[in-house]
Backbone as numpy.savetxt, mean C-alpha at the origin, in Angstrom:
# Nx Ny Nz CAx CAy CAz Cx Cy Cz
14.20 -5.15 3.36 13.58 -6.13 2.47 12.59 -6.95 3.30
11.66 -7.04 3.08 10.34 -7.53 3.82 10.51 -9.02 3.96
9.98 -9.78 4.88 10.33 -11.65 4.45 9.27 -11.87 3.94
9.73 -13.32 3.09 8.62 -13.69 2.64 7.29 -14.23 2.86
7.45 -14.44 4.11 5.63 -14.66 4.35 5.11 -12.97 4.55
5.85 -11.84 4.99 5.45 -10.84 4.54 4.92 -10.35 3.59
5.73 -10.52 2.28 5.17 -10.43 0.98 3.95 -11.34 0.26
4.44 -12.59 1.13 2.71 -13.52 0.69 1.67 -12.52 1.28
1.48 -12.11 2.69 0.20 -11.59 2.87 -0.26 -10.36 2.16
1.05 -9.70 2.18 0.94 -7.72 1.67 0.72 -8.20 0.41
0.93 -9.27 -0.63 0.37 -9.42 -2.15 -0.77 -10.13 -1.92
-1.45 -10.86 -0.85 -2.91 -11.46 -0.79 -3.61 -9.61 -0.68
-3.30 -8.81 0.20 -3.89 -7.61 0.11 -3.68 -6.95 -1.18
-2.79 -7.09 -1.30 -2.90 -6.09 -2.75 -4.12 -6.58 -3.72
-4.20 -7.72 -4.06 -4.58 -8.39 -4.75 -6.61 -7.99 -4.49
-6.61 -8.14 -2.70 -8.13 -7.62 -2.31 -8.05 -6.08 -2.47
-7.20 -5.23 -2.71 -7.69 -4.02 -2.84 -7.90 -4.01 -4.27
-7.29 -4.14 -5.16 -7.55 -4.72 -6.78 -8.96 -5.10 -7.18
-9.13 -6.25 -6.33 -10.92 -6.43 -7.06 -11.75 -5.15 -6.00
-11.44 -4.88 -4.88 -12.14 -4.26 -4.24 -12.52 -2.87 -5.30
-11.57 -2.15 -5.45 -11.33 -1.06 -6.33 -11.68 -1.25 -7.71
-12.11 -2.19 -8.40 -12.05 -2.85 -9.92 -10.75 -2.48 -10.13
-9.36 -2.60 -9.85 -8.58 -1.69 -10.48 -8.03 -3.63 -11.27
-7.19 -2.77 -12.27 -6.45 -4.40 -12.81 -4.97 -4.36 -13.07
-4.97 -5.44 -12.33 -3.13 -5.93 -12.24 -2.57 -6.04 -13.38
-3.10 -6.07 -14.33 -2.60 -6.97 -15.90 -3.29 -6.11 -16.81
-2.32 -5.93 -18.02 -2.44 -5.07 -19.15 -2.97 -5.85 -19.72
-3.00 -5.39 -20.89 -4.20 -5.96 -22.10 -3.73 -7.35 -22.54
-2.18 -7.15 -22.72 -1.97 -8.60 -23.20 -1.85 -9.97 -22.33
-2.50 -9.28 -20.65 -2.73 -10.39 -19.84 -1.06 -10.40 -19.04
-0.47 -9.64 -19.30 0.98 -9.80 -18.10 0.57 -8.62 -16.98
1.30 -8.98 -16.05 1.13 -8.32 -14.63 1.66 -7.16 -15.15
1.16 -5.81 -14.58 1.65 -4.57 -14.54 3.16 -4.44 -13.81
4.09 -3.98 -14.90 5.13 -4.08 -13.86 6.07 -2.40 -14.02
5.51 -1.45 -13.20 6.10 -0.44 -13.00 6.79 -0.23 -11.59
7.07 1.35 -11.36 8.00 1.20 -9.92 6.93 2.28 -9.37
6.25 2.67 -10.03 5.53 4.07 -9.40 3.54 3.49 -9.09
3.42 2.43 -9.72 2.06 1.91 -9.43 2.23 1.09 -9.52
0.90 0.40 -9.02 0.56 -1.52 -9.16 -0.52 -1.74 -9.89
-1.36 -0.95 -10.70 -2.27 -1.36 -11.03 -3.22 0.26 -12.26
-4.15 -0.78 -13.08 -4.44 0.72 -13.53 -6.36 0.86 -13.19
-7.16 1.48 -13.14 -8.84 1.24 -13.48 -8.89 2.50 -14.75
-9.04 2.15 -15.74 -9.48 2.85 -16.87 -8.34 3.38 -17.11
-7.65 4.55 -17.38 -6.29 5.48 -17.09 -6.18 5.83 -16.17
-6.45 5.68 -15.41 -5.81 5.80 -13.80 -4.96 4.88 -13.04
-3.89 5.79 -13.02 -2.86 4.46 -12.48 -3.11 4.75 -10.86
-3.14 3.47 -9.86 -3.19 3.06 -8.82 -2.29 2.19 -8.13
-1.92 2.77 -6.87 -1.17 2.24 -6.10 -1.76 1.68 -4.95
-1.51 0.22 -4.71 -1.61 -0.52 -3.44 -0.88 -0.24 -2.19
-1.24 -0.19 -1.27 -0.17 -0.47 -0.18 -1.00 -1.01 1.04
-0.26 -2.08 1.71 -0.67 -2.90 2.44 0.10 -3.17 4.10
-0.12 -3.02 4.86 0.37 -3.30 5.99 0.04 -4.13 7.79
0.38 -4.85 7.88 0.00 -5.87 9.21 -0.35 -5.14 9.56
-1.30 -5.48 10.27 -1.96 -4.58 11.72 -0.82 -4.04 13.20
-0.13 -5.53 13.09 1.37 -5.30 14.06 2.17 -5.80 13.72
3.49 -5.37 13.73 4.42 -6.04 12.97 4.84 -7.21 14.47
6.07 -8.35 14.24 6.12 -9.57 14.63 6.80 -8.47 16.38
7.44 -7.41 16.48 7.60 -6.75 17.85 6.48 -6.13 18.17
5.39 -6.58 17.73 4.42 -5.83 18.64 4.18 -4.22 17.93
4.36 -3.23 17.34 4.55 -2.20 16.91 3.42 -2.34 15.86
2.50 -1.30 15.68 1.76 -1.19 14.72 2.49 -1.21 13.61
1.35 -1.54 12.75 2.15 -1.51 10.96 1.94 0.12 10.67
3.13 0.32 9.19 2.96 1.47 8.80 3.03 1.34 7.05
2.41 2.26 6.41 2.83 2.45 4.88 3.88 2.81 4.52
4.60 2.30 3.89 5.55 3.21 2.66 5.11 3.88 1.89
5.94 4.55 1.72 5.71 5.94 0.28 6.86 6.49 -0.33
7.57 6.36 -1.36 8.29 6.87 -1.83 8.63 8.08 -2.68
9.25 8.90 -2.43 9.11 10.57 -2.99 8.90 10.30 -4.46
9.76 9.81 -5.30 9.97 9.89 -5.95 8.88 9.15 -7.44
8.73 7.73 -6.49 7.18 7.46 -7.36 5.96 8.21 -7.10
5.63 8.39 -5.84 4.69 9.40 -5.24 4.51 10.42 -6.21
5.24 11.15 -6.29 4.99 12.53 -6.92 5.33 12.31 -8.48
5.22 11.05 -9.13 4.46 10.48 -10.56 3.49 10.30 -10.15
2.45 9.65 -9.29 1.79 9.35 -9.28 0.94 10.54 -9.14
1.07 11.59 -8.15 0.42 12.52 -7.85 0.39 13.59 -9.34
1.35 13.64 -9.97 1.33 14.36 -11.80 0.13 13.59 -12.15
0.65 12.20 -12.44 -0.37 11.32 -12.87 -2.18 11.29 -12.69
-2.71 12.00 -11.57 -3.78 12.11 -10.99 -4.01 10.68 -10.62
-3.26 9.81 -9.78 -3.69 8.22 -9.50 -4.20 8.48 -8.35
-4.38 7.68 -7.74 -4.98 6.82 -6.58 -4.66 5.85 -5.82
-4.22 6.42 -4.62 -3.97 4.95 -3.66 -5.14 4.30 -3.00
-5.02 3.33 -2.92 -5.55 2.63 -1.83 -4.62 1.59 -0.56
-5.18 1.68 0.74 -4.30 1.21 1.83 -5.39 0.00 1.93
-4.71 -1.08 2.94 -5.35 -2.28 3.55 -4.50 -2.43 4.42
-4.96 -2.66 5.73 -4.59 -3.34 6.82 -4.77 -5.08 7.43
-4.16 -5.90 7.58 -4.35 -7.02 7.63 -3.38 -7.77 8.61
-4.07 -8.65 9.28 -3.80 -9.84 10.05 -3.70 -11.24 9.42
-2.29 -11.75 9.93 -2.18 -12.57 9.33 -2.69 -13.92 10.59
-3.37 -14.62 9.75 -4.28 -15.86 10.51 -3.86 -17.08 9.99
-2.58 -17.66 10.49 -2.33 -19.41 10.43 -1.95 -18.82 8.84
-1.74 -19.36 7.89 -1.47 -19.24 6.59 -2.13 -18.64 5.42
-3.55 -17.79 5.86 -4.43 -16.88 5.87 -3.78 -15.43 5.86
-4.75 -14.48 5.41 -4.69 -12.88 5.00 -6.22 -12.55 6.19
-6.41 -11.80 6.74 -7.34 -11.64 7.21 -7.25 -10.13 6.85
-8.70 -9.58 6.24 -8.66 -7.62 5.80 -9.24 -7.24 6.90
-8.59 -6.17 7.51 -9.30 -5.83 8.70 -10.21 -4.16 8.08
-9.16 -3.47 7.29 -10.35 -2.34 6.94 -9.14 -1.85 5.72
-9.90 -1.51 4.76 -9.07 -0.51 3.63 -9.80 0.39 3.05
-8.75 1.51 2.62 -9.38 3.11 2.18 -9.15 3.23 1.15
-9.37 4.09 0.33 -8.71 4.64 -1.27 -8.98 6.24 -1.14
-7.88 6.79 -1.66 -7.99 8.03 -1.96 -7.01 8.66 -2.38
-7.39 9.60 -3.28 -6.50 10.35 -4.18 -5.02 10.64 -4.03
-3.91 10.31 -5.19 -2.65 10.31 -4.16 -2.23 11.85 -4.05
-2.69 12.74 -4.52 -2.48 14.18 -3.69 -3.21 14.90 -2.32
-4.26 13.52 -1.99 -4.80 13.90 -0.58 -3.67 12.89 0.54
-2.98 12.41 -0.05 -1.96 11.56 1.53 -1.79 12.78 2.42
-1.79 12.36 4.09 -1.38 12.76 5.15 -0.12 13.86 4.77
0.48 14.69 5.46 2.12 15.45 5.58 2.62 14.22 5.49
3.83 14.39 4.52 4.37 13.37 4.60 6.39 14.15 4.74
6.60 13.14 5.58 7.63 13.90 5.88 9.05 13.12 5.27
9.71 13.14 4.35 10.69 12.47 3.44 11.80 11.94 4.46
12.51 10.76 3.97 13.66 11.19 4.93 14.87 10.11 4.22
15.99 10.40 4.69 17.06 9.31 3.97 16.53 8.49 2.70
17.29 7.82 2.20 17.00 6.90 0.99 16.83 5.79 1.18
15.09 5.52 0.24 15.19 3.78 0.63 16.24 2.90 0.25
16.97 1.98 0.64 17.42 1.09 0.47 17.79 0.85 -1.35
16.40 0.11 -1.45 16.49 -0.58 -2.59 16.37 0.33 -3.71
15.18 1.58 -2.93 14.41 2.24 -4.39 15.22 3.55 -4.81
16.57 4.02 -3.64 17.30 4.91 -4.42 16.88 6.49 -4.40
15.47 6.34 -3.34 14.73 7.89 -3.13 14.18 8.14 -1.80
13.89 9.15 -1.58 13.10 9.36 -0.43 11.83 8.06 0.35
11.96 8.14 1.60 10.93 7.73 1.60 9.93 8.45 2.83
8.58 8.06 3.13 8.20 8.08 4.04 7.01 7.39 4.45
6.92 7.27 6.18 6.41 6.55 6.80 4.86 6.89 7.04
3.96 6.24 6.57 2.11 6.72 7.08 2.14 5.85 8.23
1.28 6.43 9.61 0.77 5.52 10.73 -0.61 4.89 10.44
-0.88 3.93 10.45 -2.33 3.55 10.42 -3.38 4.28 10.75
-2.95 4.70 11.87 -3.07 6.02 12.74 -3.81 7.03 11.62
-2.82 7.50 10.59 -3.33 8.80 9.90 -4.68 8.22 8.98
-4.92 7.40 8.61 -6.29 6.87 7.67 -6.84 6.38 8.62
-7.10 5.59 9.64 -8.06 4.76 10.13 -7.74 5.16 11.84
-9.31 5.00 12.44 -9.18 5.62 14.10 -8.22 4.61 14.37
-7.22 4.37 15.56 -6.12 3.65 16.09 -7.31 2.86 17.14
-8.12 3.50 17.71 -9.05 2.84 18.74 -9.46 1.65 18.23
-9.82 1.82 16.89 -10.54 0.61 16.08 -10.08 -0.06 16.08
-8.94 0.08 15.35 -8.14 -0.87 14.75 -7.07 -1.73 15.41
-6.37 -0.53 16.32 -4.87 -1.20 17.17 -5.93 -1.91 18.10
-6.91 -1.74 18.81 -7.19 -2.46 19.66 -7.99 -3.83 19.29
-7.77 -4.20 18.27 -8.33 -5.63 18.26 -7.14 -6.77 18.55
């Protein structure tokens, strides 16, 4: 379970990949999208956010989640992820770089034990696999 100043920044990103993407958080009648397999839709296309520190608080690069089981709705679905990487600055979100792309183009993804909360597979993306590490880990 992530802490909560975790979740403040990874939902300030979500939120910049959203307008970045036009995608929209909120259905027609104005409530937040609330599924388990996306965060968001642009036209019929459902879209998934995912967001991760640049380093987590040991020093260790950040990584994505992915879960088998929404994943491969999403991938039926023909959606779209998009990633963001971010530094957190004093009580600030800082975007350091984010991608979007189709959720049947993700990296090998290699499944493993059950998440916790979500009851399915999961697996781990390195920053590494979307964005050069030179770039990025070294700031």
């Amino acid at each position: 379970m992530p802490s909560h100043k975790a979740n403040k920044h990874g939902t300030a990103a979500e939120y910049h990949l959203a307008e970045k993407y036009c995608g929209d958080l909120v259905d027609s009648d104005g409530k937040r999208i609330d599924t388990t397999w996306y965060d968001g839709k642009k036209g019929h296309t459902p879209w998934e956010f995912k967001a991760t520190a640049h380093r987590h608080a040991d020093g260790q690069p950040g990584n994505f989640k992915v879960y088998e089981q929404y994943h491969s709705q999403l991938v039926r679905a023909v959606g779209m992820c998009s990633f963001a990487i971010y530094r957190r600055r004093g009580t600030r979100t800082q975007i350091l770089k984010t991608k979007a792309v189709a959720a049947s183009s993700l990296p090998m993804l290699r499944w493993h034990g059950d998440g916790d909360h979500r009851h399915t597979k999961q697996a781990k993306i390195a920053i590494s696999d979307f964005f050069g590490s030179a770039e990025i880990l070294s700031r």
